[in-house]
Short mmCIF file of C-alpha atoms in Angstrom, two decimals:
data_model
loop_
_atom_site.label_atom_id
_atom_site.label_comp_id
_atom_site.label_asym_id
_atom_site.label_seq_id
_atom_site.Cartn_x
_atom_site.Cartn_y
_atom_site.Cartn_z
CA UNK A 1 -1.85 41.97 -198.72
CA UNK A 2 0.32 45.66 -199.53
CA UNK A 3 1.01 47.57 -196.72
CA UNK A 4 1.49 51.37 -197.18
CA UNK A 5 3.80 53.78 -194.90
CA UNK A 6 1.14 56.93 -194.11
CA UNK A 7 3.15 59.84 -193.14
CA UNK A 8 3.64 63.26 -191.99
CA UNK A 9 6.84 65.64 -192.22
CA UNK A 10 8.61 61.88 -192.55
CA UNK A 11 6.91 60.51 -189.64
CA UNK A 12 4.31 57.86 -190.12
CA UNK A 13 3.19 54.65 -188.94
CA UNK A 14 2.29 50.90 -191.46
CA UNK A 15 -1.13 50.66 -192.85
CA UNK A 16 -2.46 47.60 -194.55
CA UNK A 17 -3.60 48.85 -198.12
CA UNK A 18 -6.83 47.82 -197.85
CA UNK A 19 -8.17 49.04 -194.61
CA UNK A 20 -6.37 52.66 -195.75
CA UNK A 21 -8.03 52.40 -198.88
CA UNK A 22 -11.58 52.19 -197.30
CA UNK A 23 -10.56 54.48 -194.81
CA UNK A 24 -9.65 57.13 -197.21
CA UNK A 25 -12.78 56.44 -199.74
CA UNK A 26 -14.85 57.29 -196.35
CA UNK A 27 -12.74 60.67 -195.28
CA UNK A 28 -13.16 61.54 -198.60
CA UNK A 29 -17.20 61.73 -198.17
CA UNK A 30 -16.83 63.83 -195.42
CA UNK A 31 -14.73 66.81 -196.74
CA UNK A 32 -17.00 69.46 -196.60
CA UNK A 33 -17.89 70.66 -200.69
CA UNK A 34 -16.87 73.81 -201.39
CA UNK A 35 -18.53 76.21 -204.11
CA UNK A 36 -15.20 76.80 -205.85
CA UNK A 37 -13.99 74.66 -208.84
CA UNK A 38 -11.04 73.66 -208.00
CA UNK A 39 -10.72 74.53 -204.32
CA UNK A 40 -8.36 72.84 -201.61
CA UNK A 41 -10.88 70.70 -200.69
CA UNK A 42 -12.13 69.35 -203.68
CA UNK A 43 -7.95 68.33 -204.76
CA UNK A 44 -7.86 66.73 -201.61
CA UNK A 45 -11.22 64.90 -201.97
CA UNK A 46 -9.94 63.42 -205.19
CA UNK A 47 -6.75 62.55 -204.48
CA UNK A 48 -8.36 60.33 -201.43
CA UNK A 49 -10.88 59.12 -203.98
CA UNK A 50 -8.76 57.93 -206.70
CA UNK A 51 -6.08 56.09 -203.88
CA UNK A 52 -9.30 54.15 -202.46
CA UNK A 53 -9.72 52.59 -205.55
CA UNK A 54 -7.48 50.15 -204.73
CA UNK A 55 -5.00 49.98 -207.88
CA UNK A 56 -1.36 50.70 -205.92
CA UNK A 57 -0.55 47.81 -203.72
CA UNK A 58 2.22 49.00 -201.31
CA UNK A 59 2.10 52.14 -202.00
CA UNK A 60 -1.40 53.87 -201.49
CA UNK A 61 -0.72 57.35 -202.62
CA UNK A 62 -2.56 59.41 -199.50
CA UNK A 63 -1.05 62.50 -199.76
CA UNK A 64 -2.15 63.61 -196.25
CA UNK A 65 1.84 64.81 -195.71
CA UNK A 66 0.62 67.15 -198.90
CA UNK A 67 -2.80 68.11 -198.22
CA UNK A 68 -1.68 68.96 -194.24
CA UNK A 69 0.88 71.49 -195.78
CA UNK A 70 -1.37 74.50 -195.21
CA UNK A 71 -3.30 75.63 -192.35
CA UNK A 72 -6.28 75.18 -194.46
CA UNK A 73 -5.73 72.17 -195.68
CA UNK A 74 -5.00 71.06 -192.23
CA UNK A 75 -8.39 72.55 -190.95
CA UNK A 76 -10.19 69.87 -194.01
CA UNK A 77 -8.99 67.16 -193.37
CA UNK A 78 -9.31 67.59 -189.44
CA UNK A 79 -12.60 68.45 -189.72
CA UNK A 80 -13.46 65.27 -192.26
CA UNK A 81 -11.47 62.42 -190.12
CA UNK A 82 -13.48 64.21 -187.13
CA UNK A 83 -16.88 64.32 -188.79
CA UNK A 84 -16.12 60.43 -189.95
CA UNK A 85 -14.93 59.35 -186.58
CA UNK A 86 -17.78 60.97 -184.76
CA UNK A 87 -20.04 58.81 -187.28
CA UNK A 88 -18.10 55.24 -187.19
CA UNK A 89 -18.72 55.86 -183.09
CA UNK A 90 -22.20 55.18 -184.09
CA UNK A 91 -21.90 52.58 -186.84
CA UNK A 92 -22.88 48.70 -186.41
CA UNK A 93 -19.51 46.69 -184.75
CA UNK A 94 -19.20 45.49 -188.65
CA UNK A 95 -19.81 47.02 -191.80
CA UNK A 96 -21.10 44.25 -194.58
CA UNK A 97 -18.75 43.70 -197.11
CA UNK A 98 -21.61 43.33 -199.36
CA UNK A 99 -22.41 47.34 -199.13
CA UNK A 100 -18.66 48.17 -199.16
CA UNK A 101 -18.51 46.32 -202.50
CA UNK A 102 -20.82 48.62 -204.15
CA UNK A 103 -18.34 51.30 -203.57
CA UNK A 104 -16.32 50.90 -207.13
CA UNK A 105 -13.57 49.23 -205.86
CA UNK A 106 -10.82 47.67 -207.96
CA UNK A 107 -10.49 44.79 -205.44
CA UNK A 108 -13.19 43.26 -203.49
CA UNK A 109 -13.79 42.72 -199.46
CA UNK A 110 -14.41 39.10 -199.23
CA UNK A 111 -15.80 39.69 -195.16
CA UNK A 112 -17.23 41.90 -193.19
CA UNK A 113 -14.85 44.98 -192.05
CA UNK A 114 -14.78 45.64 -188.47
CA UNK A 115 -15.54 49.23 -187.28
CA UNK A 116 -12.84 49.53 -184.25
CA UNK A 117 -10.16 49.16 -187.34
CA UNK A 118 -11.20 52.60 -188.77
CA UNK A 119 -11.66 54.16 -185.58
CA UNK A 120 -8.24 53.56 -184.69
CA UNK A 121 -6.87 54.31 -188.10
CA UNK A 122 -8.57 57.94 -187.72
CA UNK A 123 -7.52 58.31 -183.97
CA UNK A 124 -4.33 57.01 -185.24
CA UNK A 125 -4.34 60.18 -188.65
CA UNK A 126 -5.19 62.39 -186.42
CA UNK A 127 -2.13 62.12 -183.74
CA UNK A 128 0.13 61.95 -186.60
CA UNK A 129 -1.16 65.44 -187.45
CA UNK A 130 -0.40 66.47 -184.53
CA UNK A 131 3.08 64.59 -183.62
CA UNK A 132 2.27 62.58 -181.17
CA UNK A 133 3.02 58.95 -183.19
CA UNK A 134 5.03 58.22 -185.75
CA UNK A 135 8.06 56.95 -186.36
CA UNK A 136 10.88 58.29 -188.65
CA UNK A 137 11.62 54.55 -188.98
CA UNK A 138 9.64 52.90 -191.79
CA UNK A 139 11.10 49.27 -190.74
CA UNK A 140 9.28 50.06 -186.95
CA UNK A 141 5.92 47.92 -187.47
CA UNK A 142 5.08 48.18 -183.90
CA UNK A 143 2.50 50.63 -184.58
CA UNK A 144 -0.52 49.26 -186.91
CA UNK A 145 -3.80 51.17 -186.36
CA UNK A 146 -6.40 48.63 -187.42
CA UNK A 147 -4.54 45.30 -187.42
CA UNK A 148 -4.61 44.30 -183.49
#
């Protein structure tokens, strides 16, 4: 299993591919749509989508360091990994792999995916947009939201 270094301004933390990839397929869904074509949050929305699909082992192309890079951008994908987090506080303790298999992925969840690993993975995003984790040291693995 790929792991993929998420970071910020070159501070980040490990992620295992697979968990980020699900994670980012469900922040996606909760960027607010905007009217406009081609607006900020609709580039951000598919950039999330197409790295959930699950095609670049060990090196899931986020681009949160990118789509953080304006104060608006910022303000999307706060609110979205806000408005997901307040809803995975309410989910079952496990999501069935079977539903998470409809979702078009490349590669396929062979068990159920516990909820506490993408509540810490978005508690986890959002202290790295605001600097307080990350390391500057991609060989530091001490830090794995999701994989305790």
């Amino acid at each position: 299993m790929g792991t993929t270094f998420v970071s910020i301004n070159k501070k980040g933390f490990w992620l295992r591919d697979r968990l980020l990839e699900l994670w980012l397929c469900f922040a996606a869904l909760h960027i607010e749509d905007s009217p406009e074509e081609n607006s900020e949050a609709h580039k951000i929305r598919d950039q999330w989508l197409v790295a959930s699909r699950g095609a670049f082992t060990g090196c899931v192309p986020d681009g949160l360091d990118e789509a953080v890079s304006t104060e608006s951008g910022k303000e999307i994908v706060v609110s979205a990994i806000s408005s997901l987090l307040k809803e995975l506080k309410q989910a079952p303790d496990e999501l069935d792999k079977d539903v998470l298999n409809l979702m078009g992925s490349f590669s396929k969840f062979a068990g159920n995916v516990e909820t506490f690993r993408l509540v810490e993975i978005s508690q986890a995003v959002l202290d790295l947009i605001e600097g307080k984790v990350g390391t500057d040291d991609a060989s530091d693995t001490s830090f794995m939201p999701g994989c305790r």
